[in-house]
Every structure is written in structure tokens, then in C-alpha cells.
Amino acid sequence: MLESEAVGERSVEAVVEGALEARDQVAIDAGHRAGHCQGRAEEPRSGNDAADEAELTCGTGAELLAGEGPLGRIHPTPEQLADAAFAWPIARELARLDVGHTLVVKDRAVVAVEAMEGTDRVIARAGALAGAGTRVVKVAKPAQDMRFDVPVVGVATIEAMRAAGADGLSIDAGRTLILDGPAFIEAADAAGIVVVGREQPA
């Protein structure tokens, strides 16, 4: 049996389930670091050793956040950009209402909305409904507190997208945590998935 056939016989939940618990704990820790960084950026430098140590901790948190533009070797097509532009304001409003952070679309139509099931499962549901070619948009709340419930993506996200046939991921630059960034980008490139960090409005 080919490896791709073996993966196809398993549910997406089976592919990603083992990574969810560990990912969630890392996300909590990273969110606290990123929130600390956001707070430190607004404080004046004191020049003492404690402040210097805090600045180092802040840097660690900031490095986990998504940058702007294409994050891997693959650049988005006009169709992918159009889907992301269509989905972003809808996803933003859903996040503002605390419905969820993730929306999945295809050809400028909403396929699935994240609720309590989480990102990986909504991606799987969208794949079952619409087949290959879906696009995933994950956003922060308009007034996101970077210490709590921060949007997170990782290798498990890419695995869920690959299994579901999704080909594009839009995330908020500077407001989305990427777990194990190099492995995340490598997995996305290997799967042929576009990942774009969306510049935030002023």
C-alpha cells in the first residue's frame, strides 16, 4: 500500500490528535512570552540588569510571531489572494464575536467556520465538504490580548491542511504564533501549501 493511501484511510483526527495536547501547552507558554513582549515594548528602559533580562525574554516571544508576506518558497496565486481577501473581514468579525479564529473558504464561498472543535478539525470538515482547493484564514481578535487565546499554527496545522487538500493559509502577521517555525515552513513547502502573513491595518 502506498503511503498516501495509508494516510487517506486514517481520519485527519488520527493524523493530528497526538500533537494537539503538546501543541496547546507550548502555545500557552508562547502566548505568555509574546504578551510579556507586548507589555515590555510600551515600558521605558530602566537601564538595570532586571530590565535587560526582561528584554531578552521579550525577544524570545517576539521571534515566535508570524512575519509579513509569503513565509515559504511558494507564493500565492491571484485566486488564493482573492479568497483570502474575501475571507479576512468575515473571519475578523467572527473572532470579534468570540466565535472562533478560523474560516475556511473556496472560490469566494464560506465552507466552514471554526467553533469549539478547533482549527485542525474545522480544516478536516471543510475538506470533507468541499474537497481539495480550500483556503484557510486564521485571524486574531481585533483587540487581541497576546497573553490569552492567541492564534497558533504549527506542523499539525499543515498536516491537517495536506490531508484535507487545502492549498493556502493566511495568518495575521505579528499576531499569530508559529510553533517550531523552520519545521512549519519546511512542512508547508513540502506539501505545496502557501502560507502568507497578512499585514495588519493601521
Tab-separated table of C-alpha atoms in Angstrom:
chain	number	residue	atom	x	y	z
A	1	MET	CA	0.000	0.000	0.000
A	2	LEU	CA	1.282	3.459	-0.879
A	3	GLU	CA	1.959	5.844	1.979
A	4	SER	CA	-0.567	8.342	0.598
A	5	GLU	CA	-3.235	5.626	0.552
A	6	ALA	CA	-2.456	4.667	4.125
A	7	VAL	CA	-2.813	8.275	5.226
A	8	GLY	CA	-6.069	8.534	3.307
A	9	GLU	CA	-7.543	5.619	5.224
A	10	ARG	CA	-6.951	7.320	8.541
A	11	SER	CA	-9.050	10.212	9.749
A	12	VAL	CA	-7.445	13.619	9.908
A	13	GLU	CA	-8.123	13.479	13.628
A	14	ALA	CA	-5.859	10.425	13.897
A	15	VAL	CA	-3.121	12.225	11.986
A	16	VAL	CA	-3.104	15.274	14.245
A	17	GLU	CA	-4.506	14.087	17.586
A	18	GLY	CA	-1.172	13.118	19.080
A	19	ALA	CA	0.243	16.612	18.551
A	20	LEU	CA	-2.669	18.619	19.925
A	21	GLU	CA	-2.060	18.356	23.660
A	22	ALA	CA	1.643	19.190	23.457
A	23	ARG	CA	0.957	21.989	20.973
A	24	ASP	CA	-1.632	23.558	23.244
A	25	GLN	CA	0.768	23.699	26.180
A	26	VAL	CA	3.533	25.198	24.076
A	27	ALA	CA	1.039	27.738	22.723
A	28	ILE	CA	0.083	28.779	26.252
A	29	ASP	CA	3.719	29.285	27.202
A	30	ALA	CA	4.478	31.144	23.970
A	31	GLY	CA	1.422	33.335	24.379
A	32	HIS	CA	2.603	34.430	27.797
A	33	ARG	CA	6.024	35.295	26.346
A	34	ALA	CA	4.511	37.237	23.442
A	35	GLY	CA	2.160	39.071	25.824
A	36	HIS	CA	5.110	39.946	28.009
A	37	CYS	CA	6.921	41.289	24.953
A	38	GLN	CA	3.939	43.450	24.009
A	39	GLY	CA	3.867	44.908	27.510
A	40	ARG	CA	7.626	45.462	27.620
A	41	ALA	CA	7.556	47.361	24.324
A	42	GLU	CA	5.368	50.015	25.961
A	43	GLU	CA	7.605	50.474	29.029
A	44	PRO	CA	10.615	52.828	29.246
A	45	ARG	CA	14.057	51.282	29.509
A	46	SER	CA	15.357	51.452	33.079
A	47	GLY	CA	18.961	50.524	32.396
A	48	ASN	CA	19.234	47.962	35.185
A	49	ASP	CA	20.046	44.252	34.973
A	50	ALA	CA	16.454	43.148	35.598
A	51	ALA	CA	15.212	45.231	32.689
A	52	ASP	CA	17.939	43.871	30.420
A	53	GLU	CA	16.930	40.320	31.333
A	54	ALA	CA	13.297	41.151	30.609
A	55	GLU	CA	14.260	42.496	27.190
A	56	LEU	CA	15.912	39.165	26.369
A	57	THR	CA	12.759	37.313	27.398
A	58	CYS	CA	10.721	39.693	25.274
A	59	GLY	CA	12.840	38.936	22.222
A	60	THR	CA	12.186	35.227	22.600
A	61	GLY	CA	8.425	35.817	22.483
A	62	ALA	CA	8.557	38.165	19.500
A	63	GLU	CA	10.512	35.668	17.422
A	64	LEU	CA	7.579	33.250	17.572
A	65	LEU	CA	5.216	35.639	15.765
A	66	ALA	CA	4.466	35.391	12.053
A	67	GLY	CA	6.144	37.852	9.706
A	68	GLU	CA	4.559	39.633	6.738
A	69	GLY	CA	4.210	38.302	3.211
A	70	PRO	CA	4.898	34.781	1.895
A	71	LEU	CA	6.593	32.765	4.638
A	72	GLY	CA	7.921	29.964	2.462
A	73	ARG	CA	9.152	29.400	-1.076
A	74	ILE	CA	5.650	29.265	-2.585
A	75	HIS	CA	3.896	32.495	-3.496
A	76	PRO	CA	0.109	32.890	-3.641
A	77	THR	CA	-1.842	32.819	-6.874
A	78	PRO	CA	-4.379	35.557	-7.699
A	79	GLU	CA	-7.157	33.088	-6.839
A	80	GLN	CA	-5.662	32.370	-3.429
A	81	LEU	CA	-5.248	36.074	-2.737
A	82	ALA	CA	-8.851	36.706	-3.765
A	83	ASP	CA	-10.099	34.008	-1.386
A	84	ALA	CA	-8.023	35.422	1.457
A	85	ALA	CA	-9.287	38.965	0.784
A	86	PHE	CA	-12.858	37.687	0.741
A	87	ALA	CA	-12.485	35.687	3.938
A	88	TRP	CA	-10.473	38.046	6.132
A	89	PRO	CA	-13.183	40.580	7.094
A	90	ILE	CA	-15.629	37.746	7.773
A	91	ALA	CA	-13.111	35.879	9.914
A	92	ARG	CA	-12.224	39.102	11.723
A	93	GLU	CA	-15.854	39.692	12.675
A	94	LEU	CA	-16.294	36.092	13.831
A	95	ALA	CA	-13.193	36.475	16.006
A	96	ARG	CA	-14.532	39.739	17.428
A	97	LEU	CA	-17.688	37.877	18.431
A	98	ASP	CA	-15.579	35.112	20.052
A	99	VAL	CA	-16.951	32.501	17.648
A	100	GLY	CA	-13.522	31.284	16.545
A	101	HIS	CA	-10.271	32.314	14.886
A	102	THR	CA	-10.507	30.260	11.679
A	103	LEU	CA	-12.571	30.392	8.495
A	104	VAL	CA	-12.212	28.050	5.513
A	105	VAL	CA	-13.311	29.211	2.067
A	106	LYS	CA	-13.216	28.099	-1.551
A	107	ASP	CA	-13.895	30.230	-4.630
A	108	ARG	CA	-15.152	33.128	-2.509
A	109	ALA	CA	-17.673	30.954	-0.669
A	110	VAL	CA	-17.590	30.105	3.038
A	111	VAL	CA	-17.117	26.365	3.555
A	112	ALA	CA	-16.610	26.011	7.307
A	113	VAL	CA	-16.463	28.198	10.412
A	114	GLU	CA	-14.424	27.256	13.454
A	115	ALA	CA	-16.371	26.857	16.672
A	116	MET	CA	-15.334	24.706	19.644
A	117	GLU	CA	-13.707	21.941	17.599
A	118	GLY	CA	-10.503	23.858	16.874
A	119	THR	CA	-8.529	24.678	13.743
A	120	ASP	CA	-7.406	21.208	12.673
A	121	ARG	CA	-10.883	19.722	12.858
A	122	VAL	CA	-12.551	22.589	11.013
A	123	ILE	CA	-9.971	22.124	8.244
A	124	ALA	CA	-10.882	18.435	8.071
A	125	ARG	CA	-14.593	19.264	7.965
A	126	ALA	CA	-14.051	21.745	5.137
A	127	GLY	CA	-12.101	19.162	3.151
A	128	ALA	CA	-14.918	16.656	3.556
A	129	LEU	CA	-17.464	19.240	2.403
A	130	ALA	CA	-15.660	20.927	-0.493
A	131	GLY	CA	-12.755	18.676	-1.444
A	132	ALA	CA	-9.338	19.938	-2.479
A	133	GLY	CA	-8.526	23.592	-3.051
A	134	THR	CA	-9.879	25.128	0.143
A	135	ARG	CA	-8.095	28.091	1.731
A	136	VAL	CA	-7.710	28.661	5.457
A	137	VAL	CA	-7.770	32.104	7.039
A	138	LYS	CA	-6.818	32.370	10.705
A	139	VAL	CA	-7.062	35.746	12.444
A	140	ALA	CA	-6.563	37.399	15.804
A	141	LYS	CA	-9.346	39.242	17.555
A	142	PRO	CA	-9.431	42.966	16.752
A	143	ALA	CA	-8.369	43.720	20.343
A	144	GLN	CA	-6.383	40.523	20.896
A	145	ASP	CA	-4.724	40.205	24.307
A	146	MET	CA	-1.471	38.480	23.365
A	147	ARG	CA	-1.348	36.712	26.727
A	148	PHE	CA	-4.527	34.678	26.180
A	149	ASP	CA	-6.128	32.583	23.413
A	150	VAL	CA	-3.552	33.697	20.845
A	151	PRO	CA	-3.975	32.271	17.306
A	152	VAL	CA	-1.480	29.430	16.859
A	153	VAL	CA	-0.313	27.381	13.877
A	154	GLY	CA	2.251	24.620	13.637
A	155	VAL	CA	3.247	21.498	11.765
A	156	ALA	CA	-0.018	19.845	12.844
A	157	THR	CA	-1.892	22.635	11.030
A	158	ILE	CA	-0.007	21.878	7.824
A	159	GLU	CA	-0.617	18.147	8.239
A	160	ALA	CA	-4.344	18.780	8.633
A	161	MET	CA	-4.361	21.013	5.545
A	162	ARG	CA	-2.415	18.495	3.477
A	163	ALA	CA	-4.784	15.681	4.447
A	164	ALA	CA	-7.799	17.846	3.602
A	165	GLY	CA	-6.397	19.143	0.294
A	166	ALA	CA	-6.233	22.781	1.424
A	167	ASP	CA	-3.641	24.783	-0.513
A	168	GLY	CA	-3.405	28.166	1.185
A	169	LEU	CA	-3.111	29.586	4.709
A	170	SER	CA	-3.439	33.268	5.626
A	171	ILE	CA	-2.431	34.309	9.148
A	172	ASP	CA	-2.175	37.686	10.855
A	173	ALA	CA	1.398	38.955	10.830
A	174	GLY	CA	2.670	39.927	14.250
A	175	ARG	CA	-0.373	38.413	15.948
A	176	THR	CA	-0.110	34.682	15.194
A	177	LEU	CA	2.258	32.317	16.981
A	178	ILE	CA	4.136	29.814	14.814
A	179	LEU	CA	5.299	26.763	16.721
A	180	ASP	CA	8.678	25.429	15.518
A	181	GLY	CA	8.841	27.938	12.678
A	182	PRO	CA	11.515	26.280	10.498
A	183	ALA	CA	9.761	22.895	10.632
A	184	PHE	CA	6.429	24.608	9.943
A	185	ILE	CA	7.737	26.353	6.816
A	186	GLU	CA	9.539	23.222	5.633
A	187	ALA	CA	6.342	21.185	6.001
A	188	ALA	CA	4.298	23.807	4.125
A	189	ASP	CA	6.789	23.956	1.250
A	190	ALA	CA	6.919	20.158	1.037
A	191	ALA	CA	3.123	19.978	0.926
A	192	GLY	CA	2.830	22.728	-1.695
A	193	ILE	CA	0.868	24.939	0.709
A	194	VAL	CA	1.115	28.718	0.500
A	195	VAL	CA	1.475	30.491	3.854
A	196	VAL	CA	1.098	34.270	3.942
A	197	GLY	CA	1.407	36.654	6.879
A	198	ARG	CA	-1.206	39.332	6.380
A	199	GLU	CA	-0.145	42.893	7.147
A	200	GLN	CA	-2.358	44.377	9.819
A	201	PRO	CA	-4.332	47.578	9.208
A	202	ALA	CA	-3.020	50.665	10.951
